[in-house]
Amino acid sequence: MTFLGDSLWDAKIYSSGWKAGRGGTSAAVEPATGDTLASYGVASREDVLDASRAAAAAQKEWAARKPEERAAVLRRAGALWEEHAAELDEWIVRESGGIPAKAGLETHTAANECHEAAALPGLPAGEVLTTNEDRWSFARRRPAGVVSVISPFNFPLILGIRAVAPALALGNAVLLKPDPRTTVCAGVSIMRVFEEAGLPAGLLSLLPGGADVGAALVEAPEVRVIAFTGSTAAGRKIGESAARLLKRAHLELGGNSAMIVLPGADLAKAASAAAFGSFMHQGQICMATGRHLVHEDLYEDYVAALADKARNLPMGDPKSGTVAIGPIIDEGQLQRIDGLVQSAVSAGARLAAGGSVRDGLFYHPTVLADLDDGHDAWSQEIFGPVAPVRSFSTLDEAVKMANDSSYGLSVSILGDVGEAMKLADRLESGKVHINEQTVSDEANSPFGGVKDSGNGGRIGGAAANMEAFTEVQWLTMRPEIAPYPF
Ligand code: NAD
Protein backbone atom coordinates (compact mmCIF):
# COMPACT_ATOMS: atom_id res chain seq x y z
CA MET A 1 0.00 0.00 0.00
CA THR A 2 1.22 3.50 -0.80
CA PHE A 3 1.48 6.28 1.80
CA LEU A 4 -1.50 8.20 0.43
CA GLY A 5 -3.39 4.91 -0.05
CA ASP A 6 -6.34 6.26 -2.02
CA SER A 7 -8.84 3.77 -0.61
CA LEU A 8 -8.64 5.81 2.60
CA TRP A 9 -9.55 9.20 1.21
CA ASP A 10 -11.21 8.45 -2.13
CA ALA A 11 -14.25 10.78 -2.46
CA LYS A 12 -13.86 11.90 1.17
CA ILE A 13 -13.12 14.97 3.26
CA TYR A 14 -11.37 14.80 6.67
CA SER A 15 -13.22 16.04 9.72
CA SER A 16 -12.43 13.98 12.83
CA GLY A 17 -11.80 11.10 10.38
CA TRP A 18 -12.25 10.42 6.65
CA LYS A 19 -15.91 10.71 5.66
CA ALA A 20 -18.19 11.73 2.78
CA GLY A 21 -18.50 15.49 2.30
CA ARG A 22 -21.96 16.99 1.99
CA GLY A 23 -20.74 19.04 -0.99
CA GLY A 24 -20.38 15.88 -3.13
CA THR A 25 -17.18 14.89 -4.91
CA SER A 26 -14.84 16.38 -7.47
CA ALA A 27 -12.12 15.08 -9.79
CA ALA A 28 -8.37 15.69 -9.51
CA VAL A 29 -7.27 16.28 -13.10
CA GLU A 30 -3.78 16.13 -14.64
CA PRO A 31 -3.32 19.35 -16.65
CA ALA A 32 -0.66 17.84 -18.94
CA THR A 33 -2.98 15.10 -20.23
CA GLY A 34 -6.52 15.90 -19.10
CA ASP A 35 -6.63 12.51 -17.34
CA THR A 36 -8.61 12.10 -14.13
CA LEU A 37 -6.25 11.06 -11.34
CA ALA A 38 -8.63 10.57 -8.42
CA SER A 39 -11.85 11.71 -6.83
CA TYR A 40 -11.90 13.76 -3.63
CA GLY A 41 -14.70 14.81 -1.30
CA VAL A 42 -16.09 18.36 -1.28
CA ALA A 43 -17.18 20.01 1.97
CA SER A 44 -20.43 21.88 2.53
CA ARG A 45 -20.91 24.91 4.80
CA GLU A 46 -22.35 22.53 7.44
CA ASP A 47 -19.21 20.39 7.20
CA VAL A 48 -17.13 23.51 7.85
CA LEU A 49 -19.24 24.48 10.85
CA ASP A 50 -18.99 20.95 12.31
CA ALA A 51 -15.22 20.85 11.78
CA SER A 52 -14.83 24.30 13.33
CA ARG A 53 -16.71 23.27 16.48
CA ALA A 54 -14.64 20.09 16.78
CA ALA A 55 -11.48 22.14 16.23
CA ALA A 56 -12.33 24.56 19.04
CA ALA A 57 -12.89 21.66 21.46
CA ALA A 58 -9.71 19.81 20.46
CA GLN A 59 -7.60 22.98 20.51
CA LYS A 60 -7.96 23.54 24.25
CA GLU A 61 -6.50 20.14 25.07
CA TRP A 62 -3.74 20.56 22.44
CA ALA A 63 -2.72 23.98 23.78
CA ALA A 64 -2.41 22.45 27.26
CA ARG A 65 -0.05 19.70 26.04
CA LYS A 66 3.62 19.90 26.96
CA PRO A 67 5.62 21.88 24.39
CA GLU A 68 7.80 18.82 23.80
CA GLU A 69 4.74 16.75 22.82
CA ARG A 70 3.68 19.30 20.21
CA ALA A 71 7.25 19.55 18.94
CA ALA A 72 7.43 15.76 18.58
CA VAL A 73 4.39 15.67 16.28
CA LEU A 74 5.95 18.35 14.08
CA ARG A 75 9.28 16.49 13.97
CA ARG A 76 7.53 13.27 12.93
CA ALA A 77 5.63 15.20 10.23
CA GLY A 78 8.94 16.60 8.94
CA ALA A 79 10.41 13.11 8.73
CA LEU A 80 7.32 11.79 6.87
CA TRP A 81 7.69 14.39 4.11
CA GLU A 82 11.26 13.19 3.63
CA GLU A 83 10.39 9.48 3.83
CA HIS A 84 7.54 9.68 1.30
CA ALA A 85 8.94 12.42 -0.94
CA ALA A 86 9.08 10.25 -4.07
CA GLU A 87 5.37 9.38 -3.96
CA LEU A 88 4.26 12.87 -2.94
CA ASP A 89 6.47 14.50 -5.59
CA GLU A 90 4.74 12.44 -8.26
CA TRP A 91 1.36 13.75 -7.12
CA ILE A 92 2.65 17.34 -7.26
CA VAL A 93 4.04 16.76 -10.76
CA ARG A 94 0.85 15.19 -12.09
CA GLU A 95 -1.83 17.27 -10.36
CA SER A 96 -0.15 20.72 -10.45
CA GLY A 97 1.83 20.34 -13.70
CA GLY A 98 5.19 21.20 -12.14
CA ILE A 99 8.50 19.67 -13.18
CA PRO A 100 10.04 17.08 -10.79
CA ALA A 101 12.66 19.55 -9.49
CA LYS A 102 9.88 21.92 -8.44
CA ALA A 103 7.98 19.09 -6.79
CA GLY A 104 11.16 18.04 -4.95
CA LEU A 105 11.60 21.62 -3.74
CA GLU A 106 8.03 21.56 -2.38
CA THR A 107 8.41 18.35 -0.32
CA HIS A 108 11.89 19.41 0.84
CA THR A 109 10.49 22.77 1.96
CA ALA A 110 7.48 21.07 3.57
CA ALA A 111 9.90 19.04 5.70
CA ASN A 112 11.84 22.22 6.57
CA GLU A 113 8.63 24.04 7.50
CA CYS A 114 7.77 21.24 9.94
CA HIS A 115 11.29 21.10 11.40
CA GLU A 116 11.35 24.90 11.84
CA ALA A 117 7.87 24.74 13.40
CA ALA A 118 9.04 22.02 15.81
CA ALA A 119 11.29 24.63 17.42
CA LEU A 120 8.43 27.06 18.08
CA PRO A 121 6.88 25.34 21.14
CA GLY A 122 10.23 25.59 22.97
CA LEU A 123 10.81 29.30 22.36
CA PRO A 124 10.20 31.98 25.01
CA ALA A 125 6.47 32.64 25.04
CA GLY A 126 6.64 36.30 25.95
CA GLU A 127 8.42 38.98 27.94
CA VAL A 128 8.86 40.04 31.56
CA LEU A 129 7.84 43.71 31.61
CA THR A 130 9.01 46.50 33.84
CA THR A 131 6.22 48.05 35.88
CA ASN A 132 5.66 51.15 38.06
CA GLU A 133 3.47 49.15 40.40
CA ASP A 134 4.39 46.74 43.20
CA ARG A 135 3.84 43.66 41.06
CA TRP A 136 5.22 41.36 38.41
CA SER A 137 4.13 42.03 34.87
CA PHE A 138 4.30 39.72 31.86
CA ALA A 139 3.26 39.74 28.21
CA ARG A 140 2.65 36.13 27.28
CA ARG A 141 1.78 34.61 23.94
CA ARG A 142 -1.09 32.16 23.75
CA PRO A 143 -2.52 30.28 20.78
CA ALA A 144 -4.97 32.25 18.65
CA GLY A 145 -7.45 29.32 18.71
CA VAL A 146 -8.85 28.03 15.43
CA VAL A 147 -6.92 29.09 12.30
CA SER A 148 -8.26 28.76 8.73
CA VAL A 149 -5.68 28.18 6.00
CA ILE A 150 -6.77 28.85 2.39
CA SER A 151 -4.14 28.10 -0.26
CA PRO A 152 -3.68 28.55 -4.06
CA PHE A 153 -2.76 26.09 -6.82
CA ASN A 154 0.71 27.18 -7.90
CA PHE A 155 3.13 26.12 -5.12
CA PRO A 156 0.26 24.39 -3.39
CA LEU A 157 2.10 22.34 -0.81
CA ILE A 158 4.51 25.04 0.42
CA LEU A 159 1.77 27.67 0.54
CA GLY A 160 -0.43 25.42 2.70
CA ILE A 161 2.14 23.85 5.00
CA ARG A 162 3.91 27.18 5.72
CA ALA A 163 0.82 28.19 7.74
CA VAL A 164 -0.47 24.78 8.87
CA ALA A 165 2.80 23.71 10.53
CA PRO A 166 3.52 26.83 12.66
CA ALA A 167 -0.16 27.25 13.56
CA LEU A 168 -0.35 23.67 14.92
CA ALA A 169 3.05 23.93 16.62
CA LEU A 170 1.92 27.02 18.52
CA GLY A 171 -1.12 25.22 19.94
CA ASN A 172 -3.84 26.11 17.43
CA ALA A 173 -6.31 23.91 15.54
CA VAL A 174 -6.44 24.32 11.75
CA LEU A 175 -9.13 24.16 9.06
CA LEU A 176 -7.44 23.66 5.66
CA LYS A 177 -8.96 24.45 2.26
CA PRO A 178 -6.61 23.91 -0.68
CA ASP A 179 -7.35 25.08 -4.21
CA PRO A 180 -9.81 22.72 -5.97
CA ARG A 181 -7.17 22.07 -8.68
CA THR A 182 -4.55 20.83 -6.21
CA THR A 183 -6.57 19.19 -3.46
CA VAL A 184 -4.71 15.88 -3.36
CA CYS A 185 -1.11 17.13 -3.47
CA ALA A 186 -1.75 20.06 -1.12
CA GLY A 187 -4.65 18.80 1.00
CA VAL A 188 -4.79 15.02 1.22
CA SER A 189 -0.99 14.91 1.49
CA ILE A 190 -0.88 17.34 4.45
CA MET A 191 -3.78 15.55 6.14
CA ARG A 192 -2.16 12.12 5.72
CA VAL A 193 1.19 13.36 7.03
CA PHE A 194 -0.33 14.74 10.23
CA GLU A 195 -2.59 11.72 10.64
CA GLU A 196 0.47 9.44 10.51
CA ALA A 197 2.49 11.82 12.69
CA GLY A 198 -0.01 11.24 15.50
CA LEU A 199 -1.79 14.61 15.59
CA PRO A 200 -4.84 14.18 17.85
CA ALA A 201 -8.25 14.02 16.12
CA GLY A 202 -10.15 17.23 15.47
CA LEU A 203 -7.07 19.46 15.32
CA LEU A 204 -6.68 19.47 11.55
CA SER A 205 -9.55 19.18 9.07
CA LEU A 206 -9.40 18.98 5.30
CA LEU A 207 -12.36 20.84 3.79
CA PRO A 208 -11.99 20.90 0.00
CA GLY A 209 -14.09 23.11 -2.25
CA GLY A 210 -14.21 26.46 -4.00
CA ALA A 211 -14.73 30.07 -2.95
CA ASP A 212 -17.99 29.25 -1.12
CA VAL A 213 -16.22 26.77 1.15
CA GLY A 214 -13.42 29.32 1.60
CA ALA A 215 -15.99 31.93 2.68
CA ALA A 216 -17.41 29.44 5.22
CA LEU A 217 -13.86 28.98 6.63
CA VAL A 218 -13.70 32.75 7.19
CA GLU A 219 -17.16 33.02 8.73
CA ALA A 220 -17.21 29.96 11.05
CA PRO A 221 -17.68 31.50 14.52
CA GLU A 222 -14.78 29.71 16.24
CA VAL A 223 -12.18 30.83 13.63
CA ARG A 224 -9.99 33.67 14.95
CA VAL A 225 -7.24 33.94 12.31
CA ILE A 226 -7.36 33.40 8.55
CA ALA A 227 -4.10 32.70 6.72
CA PHE A 228 -4.90 33.26 3.04
CA THR A 229 -2.57 33.02 0.05
CA GLY A 230 -4.02 33.81 -3.36
CA SER A 231 -5.13 36.60 -5.64
CA THR A 232 -5.51 40.22 -4.55
CA ALA A 233 -9.19 40.17 -5.62
CA ALA A 234 -10.07 37.18 -3.41
CA GLY A 235 -7.85 38.52 -0.60
CA ARG A 236 -9.76 41.80 -0.62
CA LYS A 237 -13.08 39.96 -0.19
CA ILE A 238 -11.68 37.85 2.64
CA GLY A 239 -10.18 40.93 4.30
CA GLU A 240 -13.54 42.70 4.10
CA SER A 241 -15.51 39.89 5.70
CA ALA A 242 -12.82 39.25 8.31
CA ALA A 243 -12.89 42.95 9.25
CA ARG A 244 -16.67 42.86 9.58
CA LEU A 245 -16.38 39.85 11.89
CA LEU A 246 -13.42 41.40 13.77
CA LYS A 247 -11.08 38.54 12.88
CA ARG A 248 -7.43 38.75 11.92
CA ALA A 249 -6.77 38.06 8.24
CA HIS A 250 -3.24 37.35 7.16
CA LEU A 251 -3.25 38.05 3.40
CA GLU A 252 -0.41 37.01 1.05
CA LEU A 253 -1.49 38.22 -2.39
CA GLY A 254 -0.44 38.83 -5.98
CA GLY A 255 2.63 40.48 -7.42
CA ASN A 256 4.22 41.90 -10.55
CA SER A 257 7.85 41.81 -9.53
CA ALA A 258 10.57 43.79 -11.28
CA MET A 259 14.09 42.71 -12.20
CA ILE A 260 16.46 45.68 -12.64
CA VAL A 261 19.48 44.94 -14.81
CA LEU A 262 22.22 47.52 -14.16
CA PRO A 263 24.73 48.77 -16.72
CA GLY A 264 27.73 46.44 -16.87
CA ALA A 265 25.82 43.35 -15.66
CA ASP A 266 27.01 40.00 -17.04
CA LEU A 267 24.59 39.45 -19.92
CA ALA A 268 24.66 35.63 -20.08
CA LYS A 269 24.13 35.28 -16.32
CA ALA A 270 21.43 37.95 -16.36
CA ALA A 271 19.55 36.19 -19.19
CA SER A 272 19.68 32.91 -17.27
CA ALA A 273 18.35 34.57 -14.09
CA ALA A 274 15.70 36.33 -16.16
CA ALA A 275 14.52 33.10 -17.82
CA PHE A 276 14.28 31.36 -14.46
CA GLY A 277 12.43 34.31 -12.89
CA SER A 278 9.84 34.50 -15.66
CA PHE A 279 9.47 30.90 -16.87
CA MET A 280 9.94 28.70 -13.78
CA HIS A 281 6.66 26.79 -13.26
CA GLN A 282 5.33 28.50 -16.38
CA GLY A 283 5.45 31.86 -14.59
CA GLN A 284 2.69 30.77 -12.20
CA ILE A 285 4.45 32.16 -9.13
CA CYS A 286 3.45 35.21 -7.09
CA MET A 287 7.12 36.36 -7.12
CA ALA A 288 7.67 35.63 -10.85
CA THR A 289 9.63 38.30 -12.71
CA GLY A 290 6.77 40.15 -14.40
CA ARG A 291 8.72 43.27 -15.44
CA HIS A 292 12.28 43.35 -16.75
CA LEU A 293 13.90 46.81 -16.51
CA VAL A 294 17.14 46.76 -18.47
CA HIS A 295 19.71 49.52 -18.87
CA GLU A 296 19.61 50.89 -22.42
CA ASP A 297 23.22 49.80 -23.13
CA LEU A 298 22.23 46.15 -22.64
CA TYR A 299 18.61 46.25 -23.76
CA GLU A 300 18.74 44.84 -27.32
CA ASP A 301 21.29 42.15 -26.44
CA TYR A 302 19.28 41.20 -23.36
CA VAL A 303 16.04 40.85 -25.36
CA ALA A 304 17.87 38.67 -27.90
CA ALA A 305 19.53 36.47 -25.24
CA LEU A 306 16.29 36.00 -23.30
CA ALA A 307 14.35 35.25 -26.50
CA ASP A 308 16.96 32.66 -27.42
CA LYS A 309 16.51 30.97 -24.03
CA ALA A 310 12.71 31.11 -24.37
CA ARG A 311 12.78 29.42 -27.79
CA ASN A 312 15.02 26.61 -26.56
CA LEU A 313 13.41 25.57 -23.28
CA PRO A 314 12.02 22.02 -23.66
CA MET A 315 8.26 21.89 -23.05
CA GLY A 316 5.98 18.92 -22.44
CA ASP A 317 4.50 16.55 -19.89
CA PRO A 318 6.59 17.14 -16.73
CA LYS A 319 6.40 13.53 -15.62
CA SER A 320 8.73 12.67 -18.52
CA GLY A 321 11.42 14.32 -16.36
CA THR A 322 13.05 15.89 -19.42
CA VAL A 323 11.30 19.24 -19.73
CA ALA A 324 11.69 22.71 -18.21
CA ILE A 325 8.21 23.96 -19.07
CA GLY A 326 5.00 22.09 -18.18
CA PRO A 327 1.33 22.94 -18.74
CA ILE A 328 -0.69 25.93 -17.53
CA ILE A 329 -3.06 24.87 -14.75
CA ASP A 330 -6.30 25.18 -16.77
CA GLU A 331 -7.96 26.59 -19.87
CA GLY A 332 -9.18 29.76 -18.14
CA GLN A 333 -5.65 30.75 -17.10
CA LEU A 334 -4.29 29.84 -20.54
CA GLN A 335 -6.82 32.11 -22.28
CA ARG A 336 -6.11 34.96 -19.88
CA ILE A 337 -2.36 34.73 -20.55
CA ASP A 338 -2.82 34.63 -24.32
CA GLY A 339 -5.31 37.51 -24.17
CA LEU A 340 -2.78 39.74 -22.37
CA VAL A 341 -0.01 38.83 -24.85
CA GLN A 342 -2.20 39.42 -27.93
CA SER A 343 -3.51 42.74 -26.65
CA ALA A 344 0.05 43.95 -25.99
CA VAL A 345 1.13 42.93 -29.51
CA SER A 346 -1.90 44.67 -31.08
CA ALA A 347 -1.01 47.78 -29.10
CA GLY A 348 2.54 47.84 -30.54
CA ALA A 349 4.68 45.56 -28.33
CA ARG A 350 7.35 43.51 -30.14
CA LEU A 351 7.03 39.73 -29.88
CA ALA A 352 10.64 38.53 -29.55
CA ALA A 353 9.71 34.89 -28.78
CA GLY A 354 6.65 32.68 -28.21
CA GLY A 355 3.23 34.27 -28.09
CA SER A 356 1.12 31.22 -28.90
CA VAL A 357 -0.47 28.04 -27.55
CA ARG A 358 1.40 24.91 -28.61
CA ASP A 359 -1.36 22.40 -27.92
CA GLY A 360 -3.53 21.43 -24.97
CA LEU A 361 -2.56 23.66 -22.03
CA PHE A 362 1.02 24.36 -23.19
CA TYR A 363 2.00 27.98 -23.85
CA HIS A 364 5.29 28.86 -25.52
CA PRO A 365 7.61 30.89 -23.27
CA THR A 366 7.18 34.45 -24.48
CA VAL A 367 9.32 37.58 -24.57
CA LEU A 368 7.60 40.93 -25.15
CA ALA A 369 9.78 44.00 -25.81
CA ASP A 370 9.13 47.72 -26.33
CA LEU A 371 6.07 47.88 -24.08
CA ASP A 372 4.82 51.00 -22.40
CA ASP A 373 3.20 51.36 -19.02
CA GLY A 374 -0.24 51.55 -20.62
CA HIS A 375 -0.01 47.88 -21.65
CA ASP A 376 -1.89 45.50 -19.36
CA ALA A 377 0.87 42.93 -19.96
CA TRP A 378 3.18 45.37 -18.16
CA SER A 379 0.94 46.64 -15.38
CA GLN A 380 -1.01 43.47 -14.52
CA GLU A 381 0.10 40.18 -13.00
CA ILE A 382 0.16 37.76 -15.98
CA PHE A 383 0.75 34.51 -14.03
CA GLY A 384 2.09 32.82 -17.16
CA PRO A 385 5.41 32.22 -18.97
CA VAL A 386 5.74 35.77 -20.27
CA ALA A 387 8.72 38.13 -19.87
CA PRO A 388 7.85 41.80 -20.60
CA VAL A 389 11.01 43.91 -21.11
CA ARG A 390 11.57 47.70 -21.11
CA SER A 391 14.68 49.85 -21.01
CA PHE A 392 15.76 52.67 -18.68
CA SER A 393 18.54 55.20 -18.97
CA THR A 394 19.15 56.48 -15.41
CA LEU A 395 18.96 54.78 -12.02
CA ASP A 396 16.36 57.32 -10.90
CA GLU A 397 14.23 56.23 -13.83
CA ALA A 398 14.70 52.54 -12.89
CA VAL A 399 13.55 53.20 -9.31
CA LYS A 400 10.54 55.15 -10.52
CA MET A 401 9.54 52.40 -12.97
CA ALA A 402 10.06 49.60 -10.43
CA ASN A 403 7.93 51.41 -7.81
CA ASP A 404 5.26 52.34 -10.34
CA SER A 405 3.13 49.27 -9.62
CA SER A 406 0.13 48.56 -7.43
CA TYR A 407 2.05 45.51 -6.15
CA GLY A 408 5.18 45.27 -3.97
CA LEU A 409 6.22 41.68 -3.39
CA SER A 410 9.76 41.14 -4.72
CA VAL A 411 12.44 43.04 -6.65
CA SER A 412 15.66 41.65 -8.12
CA ILE A 413 18.70 43.81 -8.94
CA LEU A 414 21.45 42.33 -11.12
CA GLY A 415 24.89 43.94 -11.42
CA ASP A 416 27.14 46.20 -9.33
CA VAL A 417 26.47 45.55 -5.62
CA GLY A 418 27.23 49.11 -4.51
CA GLU A 419 24.68 50.59 -6.91
CA ALA A 420 22.23 47.81 -6.02
CA MET A 421 22.52 48.61 -2.30
CA LYS A 422 21.68 52.26 -2.97
CA LEU A 423 18.69 51.22 -5.09
CA ALA A 424 17.44 48.71 -2.49
CA ASP A 425 16.93 51.56 -0.01
CA ARG A 426 14.55 53.25 -2.44
CA LEU A 427 12.35 50.30 -3.42
CA GLU A 428 8.79 49.69 -2.25
CA SER A 429 8.94 45.92 -1.88
CA GLY A 430 8.56 43.21 0.77
CA LYS A 431 11.71 41.49 -0.54
CA VAL A 432 14.78 42.65 -2.45
CA HIS A 433 17.23 40.10 -3.93
CA ILE A 434 20.60 41.40 -5.15
CA ASN A 435 22.24 39.30 -7.88
CA GLU A 436 19.41 36.77 -7.80
CA GLN A 437 16.11 36.62 -9.63
CA THR A 438 12.83 37.49 -7.90
CA VAL A 439 11.65 34.00 -6.80
CA SER A 440 12.96 32.93 -3.39
CA ASP A 441 11.49 31.57 -0.18
CA GLU A 442 12.91 29.87 2.91
CA ALA A 443 11.12 28.44 5.92
CA ASN A 444 13.09 30.65 8.37
CA SER A 445 12.68 33.96 6.51
CA PRO A 446 9.89 36.53 6.71
CA PHE A 447 7.86 36.36 3.51
CA GLY A 448 5.33 38.97 2.45
CA GLY A 449 4.66 42.03 0.35
CA VAL A 450 3.66 45.68 0.58
CA LYS A 451 0.90 47.58 -1.25
CA ASP A 452 -1.58 45.26 -3.05
CA SER A 453 0.65 42.23 -2.38
CA GLY A 454 -0.60 41.84 1.18
CA ASN A 455 -1.89 43.57 4.28
CA GLY A 456 1.38 43.93 6.10
CA GLY A 457 1.85 40.58 7.83
CA ARG A 458 4.80 38.26 7.26
CA ILE A 459 4.96 34.50 7.35
CA GLY A 460 8.09 32.41 7.96
CA GLY A 461 10.68 32.62 10.71
CA ALA A 462 9.93 32.41 14.43
CA ALA A 463 9.13 36.10 14.98
CA ALA A 464 6.67 36.37 12.08
CA ASN A 465 4.97 33.07 12.87
CA MET A 466 4.58 33.95 16.55
CA GLU A 467 2.98 37.23 15.49
CA ALA A 468 0.69 35.50 12.98
CA PHE A 469 -0.60 32.62 15.10
CA THR A 470 -0.71 33.81 18.71
CA GLU A 471 -2.49 36.43 20.81
CA VAL A 472 -0.72 38.39 23.54
CA GLN A 473 -2.10 38.29 27.06
CA TRP A 474 -0.91 40.87 29.62
CA LEU A 475 -0.65 39.18 33.02
CA THR A 476 0.14 40.88 36.33
CA MET A 477 0.62 39.37 39.80
CA ARG A 478 0.95 40.80 43.32
CA PRO A 479 1.85 38.99 46.49
CA GLU A 480 -1.39 40.19 48.12
CA ILE A 481 -4.65 41.81 47.04
CA ALA A 482 -3.83 45.39 46.16
CA PRO A 483 -5.15 48.26 48.38
CA TYR A 484 -7.67 50.65 46.69
CA PRO A 485 -8.99 54.09 47.79
CA PHE A 486 -12.64 52.91 47.91
P1 NAD B 1 -7.42 32.66 -6.01
O1 NAD B 1 -7.43 33.85 -5.13
O2 NAD B 1 -8.41 32.56 -7.07
O3 NAD B 1 -7.57 31.31 -5.13
C1 NAD B 1 -6.76 31.04 -4.01
C2 NAD B 1 -7.55 30.25 -2.99
O4 NAD B 1 -8.61 31.04 -2.48
C3 NAD B 1 -8.23 29.00 -3.55
O5 NAD B 1 -8.20 27.99 -2.55
C4 NAD B 1 -9.65 29.47 -3.82
O6 NAD B 1 -10.58 28.42 -3.85
C5 NAD B 1 -9.87 30.41 -2.64
N1 NAD B 1 -10.84 31.48 -2.84
C6 NAD B 1 -11.07 32.18 -3.98
N2 NAD B 1 -12.00 33.14 -3.74
C7 NAD B 1 -12.31 33.06 -2.42
C8 NAD B 1 -13.21 33.79 -1.57
N3 NAD B 1 -13.96 34.80 -2.02
N4 NAD B 1 -13.29 33.43 -0.26
C9 NAD B 1 -12.53 32.42 0.23
N5 NAD B 1 -11.68 31.68 -0.53
C10 NAD B 1 -11.57 32.01 -1.84
O7 NAD B 1 -5.93 32.57 -6.53
P2 NAD B 1 -5.37 31.84 -7.83
O8 NAD B 1 -5.64 32.71 -9.00
O9 NAD B 1 -5.78 30.46 -7.88
O10 NAD B 1 -3.82 31.88 -7.44
C11 NAD B 1 -2.96 32.75 -8.00
C12 NAD B 1 -2.84 34.04 -7.22
O11 NAD B 1 -2.28 33.78 -5.94
C13 NAD B 1 -1.92 35.01 -7.88
O12 NAD B 1 -2.44 36.30 -7.81
C14 NAD B 1 -0.65 34.90 -7.07
O13 NAD B 1 0.20 36.01 -7.13
C15 NAD B 1 -1.19 34.67 -5.71
N6 NAD B 1 -0.17 34.05 -4.86
C16 NAD B 1 0.38 34.78 -3.85
C17 NAD B 1 1.39 34.23 -3.06
C18 NAD B 1 2.03 35.00 -1.92
O14 NAD B 1 2.62 34.38 -1.04
N7 NAD B 1 1.96 36.32 -1.90
C19 NAD B 1 1.85 32.94 -3.32
C20 NAD B 1 1.26 32.24 -4.39
C21 NAD B 1 0.24 32.80 -5.13
CSV table of N, CA, C and O in Angstrom, one decimal, residues 65-76 118 121-122:
chain,number,residue,atom,x,y,z
A,65,ARG,N,-1.1,20.7,26.1
A,65,ARG,CA,0.0,19.7,26.0
A,65,ARG,C,1.3,20.3,26.3
A,65,ARG,O,1.6,21.5,26.1
A,66,LYS,N,2.3,19.4,26.8
A,66,LYS,CA,3.6,19.9,27.0
A,66,LYS,C,4.2,20.4,25.6
A,66,LYS,O,4.0,19.7,24.6
A,67,PRO,N,5.0,21.4,25.7
A,67,PRO,CA,5.6,21.9,24.4
A,67,PRO,C,6.4,20.8,23.7
A,67,PRO,O,6.3,20.6,22.5
A,68,GLU,N,7.0,19.9,24.5
A,68,GLU,CA,7.8,18.8,23.8
A,68,GLU,C,6.9,17.8,23.1
A,68,GLU,O,7.3,17.2,22.1
A,69,GLU,N,5.7,17.7,23.5
A,69,GLU,CA,4.7,16.8,22.8
A,69,GLU,C,4.3,17.4,21.5
A,69,GLU,O,4.2,16.7,20.5
A,70,ARG,N,4.0,18.7,21.5
A,70,ARG,CA,3.7,19.3,20.2
A,70,ARG,C,4.9,19.3,19.3
A,70,ARG,O,4.7,19.0,18.1
A,71,ALA,N,6.0,19.6,19.8
A,71,ALA,CA,7.2,19.5,18.9
A,71,ALA,C,7.5,18.2,18.3
A,71,ALA,O,7.8,18.0,17.1
A,72,ALA,N,7.2,17.1,19.1
A,72,ALA,CA,7.4,15.8,18.6
A,72,ALA,C,6.5,15.5,17.4
A,72,ALA,O,7.0,14.8,16.4
A,73,VAL,N,5.3,15.9,17.4
A,73,VAL,CA,4.4,15.7,16.3
A,73,VAL,C,4.9,16.4,15.0
A,73,VAL,O,5.0,15.8,13.9
A,74,LEU,N,5.4,17.6,15.2
A,74,LEU,CA,6.0,18.4,14.1
A,74,LEU,C,7.2,17.7,13.5
A,74,LEU,O,7.4,17.6,12.3
A,75,ARG,N,8.1,17.2,14.4
A,75,ARG,CA,9.3,16.5,14.0
A,75,ARG,C,8.9,15.2,13.2
A,75,ARG,O,9.5,15.0,12.1
A,76,ARG,N,7.9,14.5,13.7
A,76,ARG,CA,7.5,13.3,12.9
A,76,ARG,C,7.0,13.7,11.6
A,76,ARG,O,7.2,13.0,10.6
A,118,ALA,N,8.8,22.8,14.6
A,118,ALA,CA,9.0,22.0,15.8
A,118,ALA,C,9.8,22.8,16.9
A,118,ALA,O,9.8,22.4,18.1
A,121,PRO,N,7.4,25.5,19.8
A,121,PRO,CA,6.9,25.3,21.1
A,121,PRO,C,7.9,25.6,22.2
A,121,PRO,O,7.5,25.9,23.4
A,122,GLY,N,9.2,25.4,21.9
A,122,GLY,CA,10.2,25.6,23.0
A,122,GLY,C,10.8,27.0,23.1
A,122,GLY,O,11.6,27.3,24.0
